[in-house]
Amino acid sequence: MDGVVIKLVITDCDGVLTDNGVYYDASGEVLKRFSIRDGMGVERLRVHEVETAIISGEASPSLRARAAKLKISEQHLGVRDKVAVLDDLCARKGLDPSQVAYIGDDVNDVPIMRRVGLSGCPGDATDFARDAADVVCVARGGHGAFREFAEAVLAHNGTTTNHYEEDHTP
């Protein structure tokens, strides 16, 4: 897919933005740990006019809160058919799947990974995801894998600058 500019990066949540672990508070609410480094990846993509979306089989208040903090408006949670959501996003945004990148970590991510222009997985992803990925990150899920993949997307698009226009950390 050389020469095709990636316009949209889609990420799974558990195992990519998180380390696949969960915490429970005193009331039984599920809490998840997110990497600030990954948040900077979302911001770096945004600065370079690449949108970020989330498609996840899970739906949790902590994921919604993190997505809101990062200003990710395309949140598709509790999804079983990720390819159908990809097709809908492409139709609504006027994109070809070759203009989309996806990062996932497990067997349920493989069908969408095979449909997009650039696919990736964290370093600790399952063999299924690793075999389907164009980019296997060194970083583990929840520990900078999304940021590493975002940088790979920017490099794919020919962006090599480390320019950052805003003075805040997402």
Short mmCIF file of N, CA and C in Angstrom, two decimals, residues 6 8-12 16-17 37-46 50-52 100-104 118-123 133-157:
data_model
loop_
_atom_site.label_atom_id
_atom_site.label_comp_id
_atom_site.label_asym_id
_atom_site.label_seq_id
_atom_site.Cartn_x
_atom_site.Cartn_y
_atom_site.Cartn_z
N ILE A 6 -2.63 7.30 4.82
CA ILE A 6 -3.57 6.87 5.85
C ILE A 6 -4.27 8.10 6.41
N LEU A 8 -7.22 7.59 8.54
CA LEU A 8 -7.93 7.17 9.74
C LEU A 8 -7.18 6.01 10.38
N VAL A 9 -6.95 6.12 11.68
CA VAL A 9 -6.37 5.03 12.46
C VAL A 9 -7.44 4.53 13.42
N ILE A 10 -7.70 3.24 13.36
CA ILE A 10 -8.68 2.61 14.25
C ILE A 10 -7.91 1.72 15.22
N THR A 11 -8.31 1.79 16.47
CA THR A 11 -7.67 0.94 17.48
C THR A 11 -8.71 0.13 18.25
N ASP A 12 -8.31 -1.06 18.62
CA ASP A 12 -9.02 -1.85 19.61
C ASP A 12 -8.68 -1.24 20.97
N VAL A 16 -4.52 -3.25 23.58
CA VAL A 16 -3.81 -2.24 22.78
C VAL A 16 -3.67 -0.97 23.62
N LEU A 17 -4.79 -0.35 23.95
CA LEU A 17 -4.76 0.85 24.79
C LEU A 17 -4.59 0.50 26.27
N ARG A 37 1.42 8.05 27.16
CA ARG A 37 2.19 8.02 25.91
C ARG A 37 1.27 7.73 24.71
N ASP A 38 0.34 6.81 24.88
CA ASP A 38 -0.60 6.51 23.79
C ASP A 38 -1.47 7.72 23.48
N GLY A 39 -1.83 8.48 24.51
CA GLY A 39 -2.61 9.70 24.29
C GLY A 39 -1.87 10.69 23.42
N MET A 40 -0.57 10.79 23.60
CA MET A 40 0.23 11.67 22.75
C MET A 40 0.23 11.17 21.31
N GLY A 41 0.13 9.87 21.12
CA GLY A 41 0.02 9.33 19.76
C GLY A 41 -1.24 9.81 19.07
N VAL A 42 -2.36 9.83 19.80
CA VAL A 42 -3.62 10.35 19.24
C VAL A 42 -3.44 11.81 18.86
N GLU A 43 -2.82 12.59 19.73
CA GLU A 43 -2.61 14.01 19.46
C GLU A 43 -1.67 14.21 18.27
N ARG A 44 -0.62 13.44 18.17
CA ARG A 44 0.31 13.56 17.03
C ARG A 44 -0.41 13.25 15.72
N LEU A 45 -1.27 12.25 15.72
CA LEU A 45 -2.04 11.95 14.52
C LEU A 45 -2.94 13.13 14.18
N ARG A 46 -3.64 13.66 15.18
CA ARG A 46 -4.56 14.78 14.96
C ARG A 46 -3.84 15.98 14.36
N VAL A 50 -4.77 13.14 10.78
CA VAL A 50 -5.17 11.74 10.74
C VAL A 50 -6.12 11.53 11.92
N GLU A 51 -7.34 11.10 11.63
CA GLU A 51 -8.35 10.89 12.67
C GLU A 51 -8.12 9.55 13.37
N THR A 52 -8.54 9.47 14.62
CA THR A 52 -8.47 8.23 15.39
C THR A 52 -9.89 7.80 15.75
N VAL A 100 -7.03 3.39 5.62
CA VAL A 100 -7.28 3.16 7.04
C VAL A 100 -6.19 2.26 7.60
N ALA A 101 -5.77 2.54 8.82
CA ALA A 101 -4.85 1.67 9.57
C ALA A 101 -5.60 1.15 10.79
N TYR A 102 -5.25 -0.05 11.22
CA TYR A 102 -5.90 -0.66 12.38
C TYR A 102 -4.84 -1.35 13.23
N ILE A 103 -4.97 -1.22 14.55
CA ILE A 103 -4.12 -1.95 15.48
C ILE A 103 -4.99 -2.77 16.42
N GLY A 104 -4.69 -4.06 16.49
CA GLY A 104 -5.43 -4.98 17.34
C GLY A 104 -4.49 -6.03 17.90
N LEU A 118 -2.96 -0.61 6.37
CA LEU A 118 -1.81 -0.82 7.24
C LEU A 118 -2.33 -1.38 8.56
N SER A 119 -1.78 -2.50 8.98
CA SER A 119 -2.24 -3.11 10.24
C SER A 119 -1.06 -3.27 11.19
N GLY A 120 -1.39 -3.26 12.48
CA GLY A 120 -0.36 -3.41 13.48
C GLY A 120 -0.87 -4.13 14.70
N CYS A 121 0.06 -4.50 15.56
CA CYS A 121 -0.29 -5.13 16.83
C CYS A 121 0.78 -4.81 17.86
N PRO A 122 0.42 -4.87 19.14
CA PRO A 122 1.40 -4.69 20.20
C PRO A 122 2.40 -5.86 20.21
N GLY A 123 3.52 -5.65 20.86
CA GLY A 123 4.53 -6.69 20.94
C GLY A 123 4.08 -7.94 21.67
N ALA A 133 -0.31 -8.85 11.06
CA ALA A 133 0.13 -7.45 11.17
C ALA A 133 1.23 -7.10 10.18
N ASP A 134 1.13 -5.90 9.63
CA ASP A 134 2.23 -5.33 8.84
C ASP A 134 3.31 -4.78 9.77
N VAL A 135 2.88 -4.25 10.92
CA VAL A 135 3.78 -3.65 11.90
C VAL A 135 3.58 -4.36 13.24
N VAL A 136 4.62 -5.00 13.74
CA VAL A 136 4.58 -5.59 15.08
C VAL A 136 5.38 -4.65 15.98
N CYS A 137 4.68 -3.99 16.87
CA CYS A 137 5.33 -3.02 17.76
C CYS A 137 6.21 -3.73 18.77
N VAL A 138 7.20 -3.04 19.24
CA VAL A 138 8.04 -3.54 20.34
C VAL A 138 7.28 -3.37 21.65
N ALA A 139 6.61 -2.23 21.80
CA ALA A 139 5.88 -1.92 23.03
C ALA A 139 4.70 -2.87 23.22
N ARG A 140 4.40 -3.14 24.47
CA ARG A 140 3.26 -3.98 24.83
C ARG A 140 1.99 -3.15 24.87
N GLY A 141 0.86 -3.84 24.82
CA GLY A 141 -0.43 -3.17 24.96
C GLY A 141 -0.50 -2.44 26.28
N GLY A 142 -1.01 -1.20 26.24
CA GLY A 142 -1.13 -0.39 27.44
C GLY A 142 0.17 0.25 27.89
N HIS A 143 1.24 0.03 27.13
CA HIS A 143 2.56 0.55 27.48
C HIS A 143 3.22 1.22 26.28
N GLY A 144 2.43 1.92 25.49
CA GLY A 144 2.99 2.69 24.38
C GLY A 144 2.86 2.06 23.01
N ALA A 145 2.18 0.93 22.87
CA ALA A 145 2.04 0.29 21.56
C ALA A 145 1.28 1.19 20.59
N PHE A 146 0.20 1.84 21.06
CA PHE A 146 -0.54 2.71 20.15
C PHE A 146 0.34 3.86 19.68
N ARG A 147 1.11 4.46 20.58
CA ARG A 147 2.00 5.56 20.21
C ARG A 147 3.01 5.09 19.16
N GLU A 148 3.58 3.92 19.37
CA GLU A 148 4.55 3.38 18.42
C GLU A 148 3.89 3.18 17.05
N PHE A 149 2.67 2.65 17.05
CA PHE A 149 1.96 2.44 15.79
C PHE A 149 1.61 3.78 15.13
N ALA A 150 1.21 4.76 15.93
CA ALA A 150 0.92 6.10 15.39
C ALA A 150 2.15 6.66 14.68
N GLU A 151 3.32 6.49 15.27
CA GLU A 151 4.55 6.96 14.64
C GLU A 151 4.82 6.20 13.35
N ALA A 152 4.51 4.90 13.31
CA ALA A 152 4.67 4.11 12.08
C ALA A 152 3.73 4.63 10.99
N VAL A 153 2.51 5.00 11.37
CA VAL A 153 1.55 5.57 10.41
C VAL A 153 2.08 6.89 9.87
N LEU A 154 2.55 7.75 10.76
CA LEU A 154 3.09 9.04 10.31
C LEU A 154 4.29 8.85 9.39
N ALA A 155 5.15 7.89 9.69
CA ALA A 155 6.29 7.59 8.81
C ALA A 155 5.79 7.08 7.46
N HIS A 156 4.79 6.21 7.48
CA HIS A 156 4.18 5.69 6.25
C HIS A 156 3.66 6.85 5.39
N ASN A 157 3.08 7.85 6.06
CA ASN A 157 2.53 9.01 5.36
C ASN A 157 3.61 10.02 4.95
#
